[in-house]
Short mmCIF file of C-alpha atoms in Angstrom, two decimals:
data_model
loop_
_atom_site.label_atom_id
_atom_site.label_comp_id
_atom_site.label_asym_id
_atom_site.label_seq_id
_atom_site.Cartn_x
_atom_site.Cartn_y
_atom_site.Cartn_z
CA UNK S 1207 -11.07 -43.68 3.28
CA UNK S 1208 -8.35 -43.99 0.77
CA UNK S 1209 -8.18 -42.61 -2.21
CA UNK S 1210 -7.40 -44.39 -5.51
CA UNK S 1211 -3.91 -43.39 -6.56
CA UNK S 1212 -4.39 -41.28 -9.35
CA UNK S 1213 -1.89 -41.21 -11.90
CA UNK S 1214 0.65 -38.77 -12.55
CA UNK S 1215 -0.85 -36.51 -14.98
CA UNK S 1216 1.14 -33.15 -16.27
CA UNK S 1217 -1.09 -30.21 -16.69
CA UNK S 1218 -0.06 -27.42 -18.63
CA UNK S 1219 -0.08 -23.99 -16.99
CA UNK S 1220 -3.39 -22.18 -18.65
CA UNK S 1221 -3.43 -18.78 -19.83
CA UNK S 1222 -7.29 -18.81 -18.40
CA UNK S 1223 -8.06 -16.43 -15.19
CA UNK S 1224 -7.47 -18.75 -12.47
CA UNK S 1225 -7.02 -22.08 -14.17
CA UNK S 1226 -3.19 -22.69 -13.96
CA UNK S 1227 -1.20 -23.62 -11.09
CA UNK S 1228 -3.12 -26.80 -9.97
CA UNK S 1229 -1.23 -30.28 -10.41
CA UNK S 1230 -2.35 -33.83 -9.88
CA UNK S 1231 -0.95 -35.38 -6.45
CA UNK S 1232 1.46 -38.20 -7.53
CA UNK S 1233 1.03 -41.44 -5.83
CA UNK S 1234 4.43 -40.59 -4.19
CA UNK S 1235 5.24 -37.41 -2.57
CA UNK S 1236 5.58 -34.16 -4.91
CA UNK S 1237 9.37 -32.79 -5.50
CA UNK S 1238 9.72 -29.39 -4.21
CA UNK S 1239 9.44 -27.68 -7.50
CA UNK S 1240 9.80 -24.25 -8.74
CA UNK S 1241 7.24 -21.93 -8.92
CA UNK S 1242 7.02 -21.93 -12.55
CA UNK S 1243 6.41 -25.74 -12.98
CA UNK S 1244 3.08 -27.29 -13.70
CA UNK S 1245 4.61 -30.63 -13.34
CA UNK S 1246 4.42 -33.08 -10.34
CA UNK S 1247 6.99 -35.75 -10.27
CA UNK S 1248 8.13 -38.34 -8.08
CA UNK S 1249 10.87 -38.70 -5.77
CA UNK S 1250 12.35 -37.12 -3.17
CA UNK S 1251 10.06 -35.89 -0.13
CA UNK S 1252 8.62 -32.01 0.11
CA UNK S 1253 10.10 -30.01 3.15
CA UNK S 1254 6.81 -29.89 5.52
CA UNK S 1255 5.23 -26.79 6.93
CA UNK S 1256 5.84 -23.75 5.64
CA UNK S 1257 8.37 -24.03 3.22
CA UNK S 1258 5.99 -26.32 0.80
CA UNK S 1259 4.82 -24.37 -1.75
CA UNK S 1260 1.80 -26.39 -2.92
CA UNK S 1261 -0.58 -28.20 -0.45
CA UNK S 1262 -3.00 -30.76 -1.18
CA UNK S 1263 -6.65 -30.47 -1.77
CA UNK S 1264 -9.47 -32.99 -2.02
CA UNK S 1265 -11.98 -31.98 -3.59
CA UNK S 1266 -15.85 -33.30 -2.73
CA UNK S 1267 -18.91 -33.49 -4.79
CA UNK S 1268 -21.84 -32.29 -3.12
CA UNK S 1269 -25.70 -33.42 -4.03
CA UNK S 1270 -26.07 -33.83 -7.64
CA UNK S 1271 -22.96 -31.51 -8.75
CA UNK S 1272 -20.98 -33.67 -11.30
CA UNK S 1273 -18.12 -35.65 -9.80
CA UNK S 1274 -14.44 -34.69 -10.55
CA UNK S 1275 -12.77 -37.50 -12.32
CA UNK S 1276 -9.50 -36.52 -10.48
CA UNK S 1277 -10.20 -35.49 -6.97
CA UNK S 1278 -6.71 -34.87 -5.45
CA UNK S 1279 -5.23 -31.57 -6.61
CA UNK S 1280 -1.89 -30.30 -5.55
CA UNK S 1281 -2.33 -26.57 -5.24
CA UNK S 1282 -0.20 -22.93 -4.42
CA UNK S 1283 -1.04 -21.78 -1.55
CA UNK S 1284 -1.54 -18.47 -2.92
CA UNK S 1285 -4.14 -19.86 -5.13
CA UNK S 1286 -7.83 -17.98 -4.36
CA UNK S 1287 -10.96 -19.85 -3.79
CA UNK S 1288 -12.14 -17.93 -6.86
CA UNK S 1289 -9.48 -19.57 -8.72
CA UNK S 1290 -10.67 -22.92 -7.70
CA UNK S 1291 -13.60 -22.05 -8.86
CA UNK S 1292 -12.78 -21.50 -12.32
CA UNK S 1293 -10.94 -24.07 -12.44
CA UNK S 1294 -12.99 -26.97 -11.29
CA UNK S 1295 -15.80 -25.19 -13.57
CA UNK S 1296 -13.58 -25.35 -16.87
CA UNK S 1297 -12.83 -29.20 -15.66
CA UNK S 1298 -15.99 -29.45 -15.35
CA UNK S 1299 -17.06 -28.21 -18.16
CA UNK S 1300 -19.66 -25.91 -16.51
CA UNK S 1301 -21.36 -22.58 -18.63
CA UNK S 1302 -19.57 -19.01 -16.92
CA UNK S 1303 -22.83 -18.33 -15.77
CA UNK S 1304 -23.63 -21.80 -14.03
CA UNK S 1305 -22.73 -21.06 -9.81
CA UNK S 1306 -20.03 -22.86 -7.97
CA UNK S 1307 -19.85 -22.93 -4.10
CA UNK S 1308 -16.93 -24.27 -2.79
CA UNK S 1309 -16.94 -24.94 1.52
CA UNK S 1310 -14.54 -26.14 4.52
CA UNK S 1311 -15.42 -28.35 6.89
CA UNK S 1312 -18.86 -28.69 5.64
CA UNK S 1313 -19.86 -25.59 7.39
CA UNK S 1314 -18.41 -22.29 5.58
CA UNK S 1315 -18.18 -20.76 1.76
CA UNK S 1316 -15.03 -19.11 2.11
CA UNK S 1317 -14.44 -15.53 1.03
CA UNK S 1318 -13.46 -15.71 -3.17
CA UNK S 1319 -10.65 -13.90 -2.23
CA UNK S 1320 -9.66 -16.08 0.13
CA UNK S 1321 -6.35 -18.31 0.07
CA UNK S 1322 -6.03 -21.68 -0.23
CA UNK S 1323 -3.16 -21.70 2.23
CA UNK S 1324 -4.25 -20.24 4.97
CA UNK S 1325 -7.05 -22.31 5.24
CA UNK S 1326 -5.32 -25.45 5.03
CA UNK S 1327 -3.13 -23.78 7.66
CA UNK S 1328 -6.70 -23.55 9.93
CA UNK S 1329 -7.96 -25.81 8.70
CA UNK S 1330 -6.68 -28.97 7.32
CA UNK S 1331 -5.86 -32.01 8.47
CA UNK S 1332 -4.22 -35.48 7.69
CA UNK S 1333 -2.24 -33.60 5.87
CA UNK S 1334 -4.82 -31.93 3.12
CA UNK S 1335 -7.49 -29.66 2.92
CA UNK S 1336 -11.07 -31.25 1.84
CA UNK S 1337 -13.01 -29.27 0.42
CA UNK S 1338 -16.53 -29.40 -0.99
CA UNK S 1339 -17.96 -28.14 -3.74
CA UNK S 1340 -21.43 -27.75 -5.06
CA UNK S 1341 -23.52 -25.80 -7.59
CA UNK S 1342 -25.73 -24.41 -5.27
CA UNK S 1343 -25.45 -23.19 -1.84
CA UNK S 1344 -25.18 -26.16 0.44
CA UNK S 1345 -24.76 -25.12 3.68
CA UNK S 1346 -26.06 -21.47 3.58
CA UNK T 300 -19.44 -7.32 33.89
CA UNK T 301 -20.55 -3.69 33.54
CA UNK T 302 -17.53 -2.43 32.44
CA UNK T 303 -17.78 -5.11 29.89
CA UNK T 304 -21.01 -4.04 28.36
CA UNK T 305 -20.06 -0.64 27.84
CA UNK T 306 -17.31 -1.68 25.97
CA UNK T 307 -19.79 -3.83 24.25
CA UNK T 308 -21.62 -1.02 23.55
CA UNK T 309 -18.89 1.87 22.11
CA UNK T 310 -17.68 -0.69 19.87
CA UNK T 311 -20.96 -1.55 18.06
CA UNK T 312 -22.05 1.93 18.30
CA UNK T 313 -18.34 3.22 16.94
CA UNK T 314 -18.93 5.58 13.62
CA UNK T 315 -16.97 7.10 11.33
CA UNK T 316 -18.06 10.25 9.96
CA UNK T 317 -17.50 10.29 5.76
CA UNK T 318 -18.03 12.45 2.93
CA UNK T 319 -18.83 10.70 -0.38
CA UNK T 320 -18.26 12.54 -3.99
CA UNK T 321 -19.07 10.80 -7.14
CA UNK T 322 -15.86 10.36 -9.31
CA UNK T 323 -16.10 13.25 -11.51
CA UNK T 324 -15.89 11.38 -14.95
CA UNK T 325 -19.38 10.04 -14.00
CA UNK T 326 -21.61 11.47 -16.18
CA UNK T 327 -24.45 13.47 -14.80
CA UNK T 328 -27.46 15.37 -15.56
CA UNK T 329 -26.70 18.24 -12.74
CA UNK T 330 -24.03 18.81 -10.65
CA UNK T 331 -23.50 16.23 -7.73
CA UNK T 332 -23.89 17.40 -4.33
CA UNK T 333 -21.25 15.32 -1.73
CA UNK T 334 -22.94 13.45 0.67
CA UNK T 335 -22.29 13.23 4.39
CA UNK T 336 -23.14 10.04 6.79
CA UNK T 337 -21.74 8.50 10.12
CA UNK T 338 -20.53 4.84 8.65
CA UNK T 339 -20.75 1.98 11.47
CA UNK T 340 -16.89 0.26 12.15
CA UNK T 341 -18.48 -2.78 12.67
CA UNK T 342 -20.84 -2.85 9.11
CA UNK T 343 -19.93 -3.19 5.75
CA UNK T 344 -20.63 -0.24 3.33
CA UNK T 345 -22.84 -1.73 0.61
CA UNK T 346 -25.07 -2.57 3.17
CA UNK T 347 -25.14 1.28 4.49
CA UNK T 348 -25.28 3.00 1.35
CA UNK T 349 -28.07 2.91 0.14
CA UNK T 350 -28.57 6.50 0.74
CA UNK T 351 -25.91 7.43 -1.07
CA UNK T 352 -26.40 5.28 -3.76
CA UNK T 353 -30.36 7.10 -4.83
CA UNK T 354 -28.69 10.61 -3.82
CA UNK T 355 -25.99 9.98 -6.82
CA UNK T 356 -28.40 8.20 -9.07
CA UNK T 357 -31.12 10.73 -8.78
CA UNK T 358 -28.61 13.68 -11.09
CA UNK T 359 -27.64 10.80 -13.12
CA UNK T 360 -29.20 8.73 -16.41
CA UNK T 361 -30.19 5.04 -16.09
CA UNK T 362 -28.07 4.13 -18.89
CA UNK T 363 -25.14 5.66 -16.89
CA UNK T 364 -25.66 3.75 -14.01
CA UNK T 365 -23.93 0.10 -13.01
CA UNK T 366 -22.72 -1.20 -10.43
CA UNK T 367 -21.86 1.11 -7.51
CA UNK T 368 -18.48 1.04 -6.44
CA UNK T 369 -16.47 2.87 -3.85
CA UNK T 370 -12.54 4.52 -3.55
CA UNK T 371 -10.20 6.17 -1.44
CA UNK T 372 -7.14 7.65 -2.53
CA UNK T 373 -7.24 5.34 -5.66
CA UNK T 374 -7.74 2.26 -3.93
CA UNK T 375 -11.14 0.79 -4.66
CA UNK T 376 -12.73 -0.19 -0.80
CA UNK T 377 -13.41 -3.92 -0.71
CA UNK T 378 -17.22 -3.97 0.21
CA UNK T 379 -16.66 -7.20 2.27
CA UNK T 380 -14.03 -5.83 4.69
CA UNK T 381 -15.82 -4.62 7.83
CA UNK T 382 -16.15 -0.57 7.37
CA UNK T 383 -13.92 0.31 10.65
CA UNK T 384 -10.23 -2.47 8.78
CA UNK T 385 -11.05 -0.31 5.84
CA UNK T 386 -10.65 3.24 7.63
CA UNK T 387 -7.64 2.06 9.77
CA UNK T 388 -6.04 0.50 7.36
CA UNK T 389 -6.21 3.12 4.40
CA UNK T 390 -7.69 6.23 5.84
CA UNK T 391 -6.68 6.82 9.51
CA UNK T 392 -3.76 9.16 9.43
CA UNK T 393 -5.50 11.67 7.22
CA UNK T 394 -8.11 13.80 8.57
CA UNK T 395 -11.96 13.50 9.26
CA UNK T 396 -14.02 13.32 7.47
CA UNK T 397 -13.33 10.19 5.30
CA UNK T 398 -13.20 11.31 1.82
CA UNK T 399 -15.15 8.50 -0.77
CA UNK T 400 -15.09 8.94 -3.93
CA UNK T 401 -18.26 7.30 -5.98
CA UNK T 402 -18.00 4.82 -8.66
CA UNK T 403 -21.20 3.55 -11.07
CA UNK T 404 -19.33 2.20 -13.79
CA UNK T 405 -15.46 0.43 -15.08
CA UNK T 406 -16.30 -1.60 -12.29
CA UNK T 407 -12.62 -3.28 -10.81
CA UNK T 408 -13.12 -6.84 -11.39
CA UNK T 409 -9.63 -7.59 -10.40
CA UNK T 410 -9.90 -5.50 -7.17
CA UNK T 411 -13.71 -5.99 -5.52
CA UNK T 412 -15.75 -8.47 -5.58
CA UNK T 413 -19.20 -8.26 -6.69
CA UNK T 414 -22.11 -7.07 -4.21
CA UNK T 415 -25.33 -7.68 -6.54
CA UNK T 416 -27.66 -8.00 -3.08
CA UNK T 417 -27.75 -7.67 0.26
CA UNK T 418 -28.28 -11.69 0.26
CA UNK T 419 -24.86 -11.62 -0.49
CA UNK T 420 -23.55 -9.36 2.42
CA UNK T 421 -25.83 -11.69 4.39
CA UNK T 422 -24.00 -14.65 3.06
CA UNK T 423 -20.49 -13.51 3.85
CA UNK T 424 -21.40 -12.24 7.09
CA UNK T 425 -22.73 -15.30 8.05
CA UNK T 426 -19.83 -17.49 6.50
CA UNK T 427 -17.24 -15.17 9.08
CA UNK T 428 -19.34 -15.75 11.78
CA UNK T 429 -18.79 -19.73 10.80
CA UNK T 430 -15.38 -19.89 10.20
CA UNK T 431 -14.76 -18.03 13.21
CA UNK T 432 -16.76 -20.83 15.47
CA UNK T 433 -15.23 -23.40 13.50
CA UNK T 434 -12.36 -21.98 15.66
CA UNK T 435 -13.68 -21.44 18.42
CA UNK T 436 -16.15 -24.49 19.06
CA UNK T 437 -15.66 -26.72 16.27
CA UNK T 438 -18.39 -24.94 14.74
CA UNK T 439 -20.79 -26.97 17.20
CA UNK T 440 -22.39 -23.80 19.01
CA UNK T 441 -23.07 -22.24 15.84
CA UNK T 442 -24.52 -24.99 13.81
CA UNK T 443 -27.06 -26.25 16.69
CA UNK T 444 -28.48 -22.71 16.03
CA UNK T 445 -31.39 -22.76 14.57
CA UNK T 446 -32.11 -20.70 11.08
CA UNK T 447 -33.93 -18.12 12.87
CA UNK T 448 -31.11 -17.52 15.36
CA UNK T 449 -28.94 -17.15 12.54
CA UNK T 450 -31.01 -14.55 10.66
CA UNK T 451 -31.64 -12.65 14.44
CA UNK T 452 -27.50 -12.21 14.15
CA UNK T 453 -27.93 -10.66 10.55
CA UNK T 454 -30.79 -8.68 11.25
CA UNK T 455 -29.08 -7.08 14.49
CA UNK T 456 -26.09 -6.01 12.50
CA UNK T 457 -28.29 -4.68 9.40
CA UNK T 458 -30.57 -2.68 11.32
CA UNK T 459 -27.98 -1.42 14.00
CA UNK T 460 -29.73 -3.56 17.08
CA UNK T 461 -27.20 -4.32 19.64
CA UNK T 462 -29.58 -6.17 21.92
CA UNK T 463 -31.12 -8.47 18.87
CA UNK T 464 -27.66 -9.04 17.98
CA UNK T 465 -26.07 -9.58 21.27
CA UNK T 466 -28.84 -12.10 22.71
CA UNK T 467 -27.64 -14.69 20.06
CA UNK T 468 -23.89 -13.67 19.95
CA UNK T 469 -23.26 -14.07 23.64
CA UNK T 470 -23.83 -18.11 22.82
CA UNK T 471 -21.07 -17.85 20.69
CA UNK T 472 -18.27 -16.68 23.42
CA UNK T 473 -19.18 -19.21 25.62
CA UNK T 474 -17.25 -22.00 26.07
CA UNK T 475 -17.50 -25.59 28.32
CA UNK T 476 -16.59 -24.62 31.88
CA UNK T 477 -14.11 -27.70 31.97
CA UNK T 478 -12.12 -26.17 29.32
CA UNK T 479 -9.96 -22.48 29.67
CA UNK T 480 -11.56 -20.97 26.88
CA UNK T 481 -12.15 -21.57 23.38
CA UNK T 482 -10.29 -24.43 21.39
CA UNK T 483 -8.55 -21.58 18.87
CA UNK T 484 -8.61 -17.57 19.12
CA UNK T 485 -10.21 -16.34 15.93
CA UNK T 486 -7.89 -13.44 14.79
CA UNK T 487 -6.59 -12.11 11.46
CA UNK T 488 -3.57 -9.83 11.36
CA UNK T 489 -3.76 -7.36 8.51
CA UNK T 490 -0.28 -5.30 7.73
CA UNK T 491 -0.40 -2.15 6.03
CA UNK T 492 3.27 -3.05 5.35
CA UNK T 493 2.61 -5.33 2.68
CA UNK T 494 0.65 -6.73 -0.05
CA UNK T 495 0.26 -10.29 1.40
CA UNK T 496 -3.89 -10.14 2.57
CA UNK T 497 -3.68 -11.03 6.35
CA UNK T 498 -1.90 -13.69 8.49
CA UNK T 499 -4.32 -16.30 10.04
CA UNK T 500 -3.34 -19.66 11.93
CA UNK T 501 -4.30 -21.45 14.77
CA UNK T 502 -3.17 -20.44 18.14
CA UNK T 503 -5.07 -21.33 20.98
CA UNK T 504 -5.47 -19.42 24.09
CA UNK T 505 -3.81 -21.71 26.42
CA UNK T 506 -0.29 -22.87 26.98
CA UNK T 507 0.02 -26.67 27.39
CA UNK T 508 0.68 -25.58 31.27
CA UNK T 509 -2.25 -24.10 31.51
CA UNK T 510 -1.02 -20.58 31.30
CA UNK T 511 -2.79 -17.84 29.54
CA UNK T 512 -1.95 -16.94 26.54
CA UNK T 513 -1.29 -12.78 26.07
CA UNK T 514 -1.62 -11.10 23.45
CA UNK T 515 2.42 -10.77 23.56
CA UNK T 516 2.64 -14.70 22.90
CA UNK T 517 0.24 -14.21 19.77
CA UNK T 518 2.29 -11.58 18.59
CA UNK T 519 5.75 -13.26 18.98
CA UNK T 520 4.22 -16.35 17.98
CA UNK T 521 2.36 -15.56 14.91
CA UNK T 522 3.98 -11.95 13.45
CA UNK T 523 7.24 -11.99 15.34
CA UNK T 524 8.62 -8.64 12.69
CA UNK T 525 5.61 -6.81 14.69
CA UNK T 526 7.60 -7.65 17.92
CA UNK T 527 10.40 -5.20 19.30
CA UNK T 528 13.73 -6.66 20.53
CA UNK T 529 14.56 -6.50 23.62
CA UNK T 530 15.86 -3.93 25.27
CA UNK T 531 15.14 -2.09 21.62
CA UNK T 532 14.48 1.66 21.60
CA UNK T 533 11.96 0.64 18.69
CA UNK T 534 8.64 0.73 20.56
CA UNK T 535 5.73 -1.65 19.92
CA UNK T 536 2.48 -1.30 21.49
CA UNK T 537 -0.84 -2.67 20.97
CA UNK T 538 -3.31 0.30 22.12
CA UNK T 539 -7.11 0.16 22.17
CA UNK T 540 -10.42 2.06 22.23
CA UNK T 541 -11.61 2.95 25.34
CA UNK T 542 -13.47 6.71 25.29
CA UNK T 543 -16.40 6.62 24.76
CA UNK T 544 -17.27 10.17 24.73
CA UNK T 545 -15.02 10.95 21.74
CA UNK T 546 -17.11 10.68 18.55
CA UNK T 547 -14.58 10.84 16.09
CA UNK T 548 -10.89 10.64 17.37
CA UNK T 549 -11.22 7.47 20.37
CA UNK T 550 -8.15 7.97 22.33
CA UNK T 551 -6.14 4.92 22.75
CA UNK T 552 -4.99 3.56 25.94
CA UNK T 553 -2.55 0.61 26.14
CA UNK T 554 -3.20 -2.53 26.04
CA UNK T 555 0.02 -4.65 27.69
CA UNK T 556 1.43 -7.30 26.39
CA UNK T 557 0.80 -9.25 29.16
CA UNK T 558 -2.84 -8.91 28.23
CA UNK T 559 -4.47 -11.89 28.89
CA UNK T 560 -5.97 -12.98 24.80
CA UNK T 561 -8.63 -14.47 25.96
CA UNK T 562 -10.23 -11.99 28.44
CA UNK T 563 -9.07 -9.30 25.58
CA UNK T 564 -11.27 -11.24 22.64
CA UNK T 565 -14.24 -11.39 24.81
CA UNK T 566 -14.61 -8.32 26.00
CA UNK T 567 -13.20 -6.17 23.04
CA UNK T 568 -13.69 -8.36 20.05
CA UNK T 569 -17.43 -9.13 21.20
CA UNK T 570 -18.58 -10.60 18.01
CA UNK T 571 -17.41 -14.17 17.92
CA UNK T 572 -15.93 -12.87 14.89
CA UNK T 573 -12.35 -12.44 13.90
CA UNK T 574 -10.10 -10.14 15.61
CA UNK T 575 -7.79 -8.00 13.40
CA UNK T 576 -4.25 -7.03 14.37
CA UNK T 577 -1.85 -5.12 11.81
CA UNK T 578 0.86 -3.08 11.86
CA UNK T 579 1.27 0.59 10.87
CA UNK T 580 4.95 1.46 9.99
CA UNK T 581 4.60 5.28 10.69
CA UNK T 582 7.82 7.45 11.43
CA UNK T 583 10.46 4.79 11.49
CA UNK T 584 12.17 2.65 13.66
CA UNK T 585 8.55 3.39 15.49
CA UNK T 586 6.16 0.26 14.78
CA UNK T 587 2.84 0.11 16.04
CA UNK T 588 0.27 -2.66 16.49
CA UNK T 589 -3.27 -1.65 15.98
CA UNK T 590 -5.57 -4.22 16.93
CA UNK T 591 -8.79 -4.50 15.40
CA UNK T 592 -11.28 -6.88 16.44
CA UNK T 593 -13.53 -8.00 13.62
CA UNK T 594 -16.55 -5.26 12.96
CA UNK T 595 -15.50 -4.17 16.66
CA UNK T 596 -13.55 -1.85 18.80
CA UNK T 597 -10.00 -0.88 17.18
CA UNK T 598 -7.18 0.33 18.32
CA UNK T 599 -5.56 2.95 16.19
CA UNK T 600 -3.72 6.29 16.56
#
């Protein structure tokens, strides 16, 4: 279930409510980089476990929600599920008003307030978080 | 299992007793009277407010009135953390009863989320009571469930039913008899020592010898700053609920660290839902551990 490698895109940190801190996963593995960087570069390996900053998230169409053209996202831990929200839906190109639900494991919508790094902590695996996303509620 | 039930019991039936006053910028038609009610640990307060929602609205205009919104002390109360983390974590050195202040408008987007139904309590309810057997069972007990066993756990915990609730929950503490217990303990640890939200990882409730895990292990393992040296004169304890004849003030007894986590989470935490441990930093070097089972029994001083 590969992925295509997506190419290494630079994204600049937006000023929008939720919508900066996400990079593109290079085909190689990320740089440890400081906080402040959007960029994602190649070379040198990240420190596993705790000490990486950023973990990686696949993100999933569900039904007939439009599919993200880039699907592998390279995100802070401390970054909310609301902020994924907002982001995907500016990516997206989705109205304010328009509903996102984002779930793990196919199972549970995550609190918005909820951090992206703990649940890759619980619930990741092959080293990434998948998670799915759909514009209306999927799996209750 | 008697004793078990009973403890069931005093932690669903555990109350708070609160006083609510509308924020006095509100503007009103006649004065506000405060409003008294027992809150439920284990509920969540938009869902047992109404009461005190149509006693505010009735002195005030329509055009004054959004959103209702709730503080204490200047913190606004995040509707989705179970009533009884709320209390403990903000209100439980000060004395009874729990002063609310009322909120209908300048809603604090950054601070609360939004609580537009009780379809939405409904839907984060149910979503904890997921994640937690995605712990627990790989979510397998709770997704061969039908809807209307779903919907029987909601409808316990909205209209106060232990029984309704309980003949649905118990499937989800069971576990396969060739395995120790479940595959991961569902717990949060909330701190009152910092701003971080709660610490939550997977820790499972066996050793790979086939020892028990305690509660100590969870502790070291997980929070290790909520952990006394040895040999330290800095005490940390983990106490629980166990009166049940106190309304207001449940004594504590100790729970040891040699608890076993397991036996602990089923018979305290009851709801297959998350257990919540934090730490108080009172009069220093003292630390204590209050352990707060999701919706359930705490332990608190």
């Amino acid at each position: 279930m590969a992925e295509e490698p997506e190419a290494v895109l630079q994204f600049p940190a937006s000023a929008a409510a939720g919508g900066e801190g996400l990079t593109e996963v290079s085909p190689e593995t990320a740089t440890p980089e400081p906080p402040s960087s959007a960029a994602v570069s190649p070379g040198t390996e990240e420190p596993v476990g705790d000490t990486k900053k950023k973990i990686d998230i696949l993100l999933k169409a569900v039904g007939d929600t439009p599919i993200m053209k880039t699907k592998k996202w390279a995100v802070e831990r401390t970054r909310t599920i609301q902020g994924l929200i907002d982001f995907i839906k500016k990516f997206l190109k989705l109205v304010a008003s328009e509903q996102l639900f984002i779930y793990v494991n196919q199972s549970f919508a995550p609190s918005p307030d909820q951090e992206v790094g703990t649940l890759y902590e619980c619930f990741g695996s092959d080293g990434k978080l998948v998670l799915h996303y759909c514009k209306s509620q999927a799996w209750g | 299992m008697t004793d078990d039930k009973d403890v069931l019991r005093d932690v669903w039936f555990g109350r708070i007793p609160a006083c609510f006053t509308l924020y006095q910028d509100e503007i009103t038609k006649r004065e506000a009277e405060p409003y008294y009610l027992l809150l439920p640990r284990v509920s969540y307060l938009t869902l047992v407010t109404d009461k005190v929602k149509k006693h505010f609205q009735k002195v005030m205009r329509q055009e004054d009135i959004s959103e209702i919104w709730f503080e204490y002390e200047g913190t606004p109360l995040k509707w989705h953390y179970p009533i009884g983390l709320l209390f403990d974590l903000l209100a439980s050195s000060s004395a009874l009863p729990w002063n609310i202040t009322v909120h209908f408008k300048s809603f604090p987007e950054k601070d609360l989320l939004h609580c537009p139904s009780k379809d939405v309590i409904e839907a984060h309810f149910m979503s904890c009571m997921k994640e937690a057997d995605a712990l627990k069972h790989k979510s397998q007990v709770i997704n061969e469930m039908q809807k209307k066993d779903h919907k029987q756990l909601w409808m316990g915990l909205q209209n106060d039913r232990f029984d309704q609730f309980w003949a649905i929950n118990r499937k989800l503490m069971e576990y396969p008899a060739e395995e120790n217990g479940f595959r991961y303990i569902p717990f949060r640890i909330y701190q009152t020592t910092t701003e971080r939200p709660f610490i939550q990882k997977l820790f499972r409730p066996v050793a790979a010898d086939g020892q028990l895990h305690t509660l100590g292990d969870l502790l070291k393992e997980v929070c290790p700053s909520a952990v006394a040296p040895e040999g330290s004169r800095n005490q940390t304890w983990v106490s629980s609920m166990a009166d049940k004849n106190s309304a207001t003030e449940p004594p504590l007894h100790h729970l040891p660290y040699s608890f076993h986590l397991f036996w602990w989470i089923q018979t305290y935490c009851k709801w297959d839902l998350l257990i919540r441990l934090y730490k108080l930093r009172c009069d220093p070097p003292h630390s204590r551990c209050i352990l707060i089972p999701l919706q359930e029994s705490y332990i608190r001083r």
